[in-house]
Amino acid sequence: MNKRIKTIVTSLSKKKLSPVKKKRFFTITIFSILIITIISIASSIFFPFSSNGFSELSLLMYNETSQTFEADGYPYVLESGENISLFFMVKNFENEIKYYQIQIKATKISQNATAEYPLDEFNSYLLNENETYEKILSPATEIEKRESGVFSGDYIWGPISVVLSSNAQLEAILDGDNYMKIVFELWEFDTSSSSFEYSGIFTFLQLWYYY
Amino acid sequence: MRKKVKFNIIAVFCFSLLIPTILSVSSQTQQNALLAIQQADERLFETIVLLEEASKTNINIRDLVINTDIARQLIVDAKKEFEEANYTAAYGKANDANEQLVAVINELELRENKKEQNNILLFSLLGVFSAILAILFIIIFIKKIYPWYLEKRIEEYSKLEIQYKKEEEVAKNE
């Protein structure tokens, strides 16, 4: 490919243009550059960049020794009457502000969590119902989109500590099963319907429930 | 004895007046708190719509998003206070949220107007600049390029030589 371009350039440079043709060529080039510049400035002002972005939801644990958050060392057992704590974090990589909500649901391991539909109330139990996990977030800038391993910023929600505890309703949903799933669903406020809609983004933690 | 009876009558009369008054004040506070919460909720929705639109343009609204989120939290707190029958506290928090959201909306409008004015100014300058460029080009073309082109054309034509073919060659060819 490079060879081809090289040959084209050399053939063009070898070709001698008359002064009139040269002038004409430069005039056309300058004018086309000017027109392209004007169009690009106008489009950047009137039609700002808006590609499809995404939202990020992650579950984290706090490492006491390294004093950092990491996606490792998750609990795998929940004992009856005991509780476990972990953190969730949401990042807004969409190109607009988002009003997020997190719903934490417990269900049997056999119950599938999908991006199409949220878990329904008959097959799952809404944990921490009294807590409101909601946040309005600014979108990440182009520089922030390239950052990694960041846990604070205007486009980040969290890491938020969540304490999950067992109770009779949770045991009723499990119906004697030992394996369970704690599903974190990300919901977004939809201004057209004035309500929170399931975004299709979820993450879950598998636990062994010890009666 | 008579005095006591008189006092009791007065006391009952006073209570009968006071209790409905207290009840009506309490109900009024509850009503006010509820209204303030509803108003704050509607304003929050309006603010989110405006912020969504603004975030699609290049206006910096990060501080306004933070303030809106603080107001949202105030509304959540106001609702909790209302559920716990602390109507005065609920009213106060809902009112604070309302005030904060009004300030956000006003600031947003101000920034949008400023941006619009900047756009008008930028495009006016761009228009003037383009017009000057066009005029300059026309002047240069009329004064310099066109006469130079004419001169060159004459120069090129003057170099031309008329070559006549010899009669013999013409005959040969024929």
mmCIF file of C-alpha atoms in Angstrom, chain A residues 44-183:
data_model
loop_
_atom_site.group_PDB
_atom_site.id
_atom_site.type_symbol
_atom_site.label_atom_id
_atom_site.label_comp_id
_atom_site.label_asym_id
_atom_site.label_seq_id
_atom_site.Cartn_x
_atom_site.Cartn_y
_atom_site.Cartn_z
ATOM 1 C CA SER A 44 -19.427 20.866 15.612
ATOM 2 C CA ILE A 45 -21.486 23.742 17.000
ATOM 3 C CA PHE A 46 -24.909 22.834 15.641
ATOM 4 C CA PHE A 47 -24.621 19.047 15.593
ATOM 5 C CA PRO A 48 -22.398 18.099 18.534
ATOM 6 C CA PHE A 49 -20.825 14.640 18.667
ATOM 7 C CA SER A 50 -23.333 12.093 19.948
ATOM 8 C CA SER A 51 -22.483 8.478 19.433
ATOM 9 C CA ASN A 52 -24.061 5.702 21.452
ATOM 10 C CA GLY A 53 -22.424 5.314 24.805
ATOM 11 C CA PHE A 54 -22.832 2.776 27.584
ATOM 12 C CA SER A 55 -23.270 2.480 31.329
ATOM 13 C CA GLU A 56 -20.979 0.377 33.469
ATOM 14 C CA LEU A 57 -22.072 -1.515 36.571
ATOM 15 C CA SER A 58 -19.551 -3.365 38.703
ATOM 16 C CA LEU A 59 -19.396 -5.199 42.022
ATOM 17 C CA LEU A 60 -16.350 -4.591 44.160
ATOM 18 C CA MET A 61 -14.789 -5.670 47.427
ATOM 19 C CA TYR A 62 -12.566 -3.560 49.629
ATOM 20 C CA ASN A 63 -9.115 -4.995 50.215
ATOM 21 C CA GLU A 64 -8.007 -3.967 53.704
ATOM 22 C CA THR A 65 -4.335 -4.770 53.123
ATOM 23 C CA SER A 66 -3.906 -2.873 49.849
ATOM 24 C CA GLN A 67 -6.651 -0.363 50.820
ATOM 25 C CA THR A 68 -8.149 -0.452 47.352
ATOM 26 C CA PHE A 69 -11.335 -1.631 45.717
ATOM 27 C CA GLU A 70 -10.997 -4.700 43.571
ATOM 28 C CA ALA A 71 -13.170 -7.158 41.675
ATOM 29 C CA ASP A 72 -11.931 -10.067 43.716
ATOM 30 C CA GLY A 73 -12.485 -11.842 47.040
ATOM 31 C CA TYR A 74 -16.285 -11.919 46.850
ATOM 32 C CA PRO A 75 -18.167 -13.729 49.619
ATOM 33 C CA TYR A 76 -19.588 -17.102 48.642
ATOM 34 C CA VAL A 77 -21.595 -18.031 51.729
ATOM 35 C CA LEU A 78 -24.528 -16.309 53.382
ATOM 36 C CA GLU A 79 -25.533 -17.786 56.694
ATOM 37 C CA SER A 80 -29.023 -17.435 58.115
ATOM 38 C CA GLY A 81 -29.095 -14.464 60.487
ATOM 39 C CA GLU A 82 -25.739 -13.209 59.200
ATOM 40 C CA ASN A 83 -25.024 -10.471 56.724
ATOM 41 C CA ILE A 84 -22.442 -9.753 54.045
ATOM 42 C CA SER A 85 -21.204 -6.452 52.724
ATOM 43 C CA LEU A 86 -19.944 -5.477 49.292
ATOM 44 C CA PHE A 87 -19.819 -2.430 47.037
ATOM 45 C CA PHE A 88 -21.347 -1.521 43.712
ATOM 46 C CA MET A 89 -20.176 1.153 41.308
ATOM 47 C CA VAL A 90 -21.830 2.758 38.279
ATOM 48 C CA LYS A 91 -20.026 4.762 35.598
ATOM 49 C CA ASN A 92 -21.786 6.946 33.060
ATOM 50 C CA PHE A 93 -20.105 6.569 29.663
ATOM 51 C CA GLU A 94 -23.265 7.667 27.857
ATOM 52 C CA ASN A 95 -23.107 11.031 26.133
ATOM 53 C CA GLU A 96 -25.846 12.556 28.270
ATOM 54 C CA ILE A 97 -26.782 12.817 31.919
ATOM 55 C CA LYS A 98 -28.434 9.762 33.438
ATOM 56 C CA TYR A 99 -30.681 9.285 36.426
ATOM 57 C CA TYR A 100 -29.835 5.800 37.659
ATOM 58 C CA GLN A 101 -31.451 3.435 40.109
ATOM 59 C CA ILE A 102 -30.111 0.159 41.461
ATOM 60 C CA GLN A 103 -32.429 -2.658 42.455
ATOM 61 C CA ILE A 104 -30.942 -5.538 44.419
ATOM 62 C CA LYS A 105 -32.854 -8.798 44.121
ATOM 63 C CA ALA A 106 -32.323 -12.260 45.547
ATOM 64 C CA THR A 107 -33.450 -15.306 43.652
ATOM 65 C CA LYS A 108 -32.812 -19.025 43.167
ATOM 66 C CA ILE A 109 -29.741 -20.020 41.172
ATOM 67 C CA SER A 110 -31.994 -21.616 38.547
ATOM 68 C CA GLN A 111 -33.663 -18.273 37.826
ATOM 69 C CA ASN A 112 -32.125 -16.604 34.786
ATOM 70 C CA ALA A 113 -31.303 -12.937 34.828
ATOM 71 C CA THR A 114 -31.580 -11.474 31.317
ATOM 72 C CA ALA A 115 -30.890 -8.192 29.582
ATOM 73 C CA GLU A 116 -34.418 -8.186 28.130
ATOM 74 C CA TYR A 117 -36.503 -8.359 31.299
ATOM 75 C CA PRO A 118 -35.850 -7.628 34.967
ATOM 76 C CA LEU A 119 -36.511 -10.314 37.565
ATOM 77 C CA ASP A 120 -40.193 -10.293 38.502
ATOM 78 C CA GLU A 121 -41.480 -9.996 42.046
ATOM 79 C CA PHE A 122 -42.884 -13.561 42.078
ATOM 80 C CA ASN A 123 -39.515 -15.200 41.535
ATOM 81 C CA SER A 124 -37.294 -12.785 43.383
ATOM 82 C CA TYR A 125 -37.133 -10.820 46.579
ATOM 83 C CA LEU A 126 -36.198 -7.129 46.593
ATOM 84 C CA LEU A 127 -33.430 -6.677 49.145
ATOM 85 C CA ASN A 128 -32.883 -3.429 51.072
ATOM 86 C CA GLU A 129 -36.307 -2.200 50.045
ATOM 87 C CA ASN A 130 -36.149 0.703 52.477
ATOM 88 C CA GLU A 131 -32.945 2.028 50.957
ATOM 89 C CA THR A 132 -33.113 4.265 47.871
ATOM 90 C CA TYR A 133 -30.216 3.627 45.546
ATOM 91 C CA GLU A 134 -30.605 6.475 43.080
ATOM 92 C CA LYS A 135 -28.193 8.968 41.560
ATOM 93 C CA ILE A 136 -28.055 11.578 38.801
ATOM 94 C CA LEU A 137 -24.721 11.377 36.978
ATOM 95 C CA SER A 138 -22.937 13.604 34.491
ATOM 96 C CA PRO A 139 -21.498 11.916 31.387
ATOM 97 C CA ALA A 140 -17.776 11.144 31.268
ATOM 98 C CA THR A 141 -15.630 13.433 29.155
ATOM 99 C CA GLU A 142 -13.487 12.062 26.309
ATOM 100 C CA ILE A 143 -10.416 12.101 28.608
ATOM 101 C CA GLU A 144 -12.313 10.377 31.421
ATOM 102 C CA LYS A 145 -13.472 7.679 29.011
ATOM 103 C CA ARG A 146 -9.832 6.668 28.548
ATOM 104 C CA GLU A 147 -9.139 6.442 32.292
ATOM 105 C CA SER A 148 -9.050 3.098 34.062
ATOM 106 C CA GLY A 149 -8.994 2.047 37.704
ATOM 107 C CA VAL A 150 -10.692 5.256 38.807
ATOM 108 C CA PHE A 151 -13.139 5.175 41.726
ATOM 109 C CA SER A 152 -14.197 8.798 42.030
ATOM 110 C CA GLY A 153 -15.424 11.520 39.717
ATOM 111 C CA ASP A 154 -18.554 13.338 38.647
ATOM 112 C CA TYR A 155 -19.403 10.521 36.237
ATOM 113 C CA ILE A 156 -18.981 7.790 38.867
ATOM 114 C CA TRP A 157 -21.505 6.654 41.428
ATOM 115 C CA GLY A 158 -19.857 4.858 44.236
ATOM 116 C CA PRO A 159 -18.370 2.598 45.319
ATOM 117 C CA ILE A 160 -21.525 2.338 47.456
ATOM 118 C CA SER A 161 -21.515 -0.022 50.407
ATOM 119 C CA VAL A 162 -24.387 -2.507 50.535
ATOM 120 C CA VAL A 163 -25.102 -4.783 53.484
ATOM 121 C CA LEU A 164 -27.123 -7.835 52.545
ATOM 122 C CA SER A 165 -28.827 -9.814 55.256
ATOM 123 C CA SER A 166 -31.002 -12.894 55.284
ATOM 124 C CA ASN A 167 -34.594 -12.932 56.472
ATOM 125 C CA ALA A 168 -37.738 -15.040 56.355
ATOM 126 C CA GLN A 169 -38.899 -13.603 53.004
ATOM 127 C CA LEU A 170 -35.585 -14.458 51.386
ATOM 128 C CA GLU A 171 -35.816 -18.020 52.719
ATOM 129 C CA ALA A 172 -39.372 -18.251 51.393
ATOM 130 C CA ILE A 173 -38.171 -17.325 47.885
ATOM 131 C CA LEU A 174 -35.336 -19.867 48.090
ATOM 132 C CA ASP A 175 -37.847 -22.502 49.124
ATOM 133 C CA GLY A 176 -35.244 -24.815 50.635
ATOM 134 C CA ASP A 177 -32.613 -24.325 47.909
ATOM 135 C CA ASN A 178 -29.051 -23.715 49.022
ATOM 136 C CA TYR A 179 -27.709 -21.950 45.966
ATOM 137 C CA MET A 180 -28.847 -18.417 45.436
ATOM 138 C CA LYS A 181 -28.141 -15.401 43.273
ATOM 139 C CA ILE A 182 -27.999 -11.753 44.308
ATOM 140 C CA VAL A 183 -28.760 -9.743 41.183
#
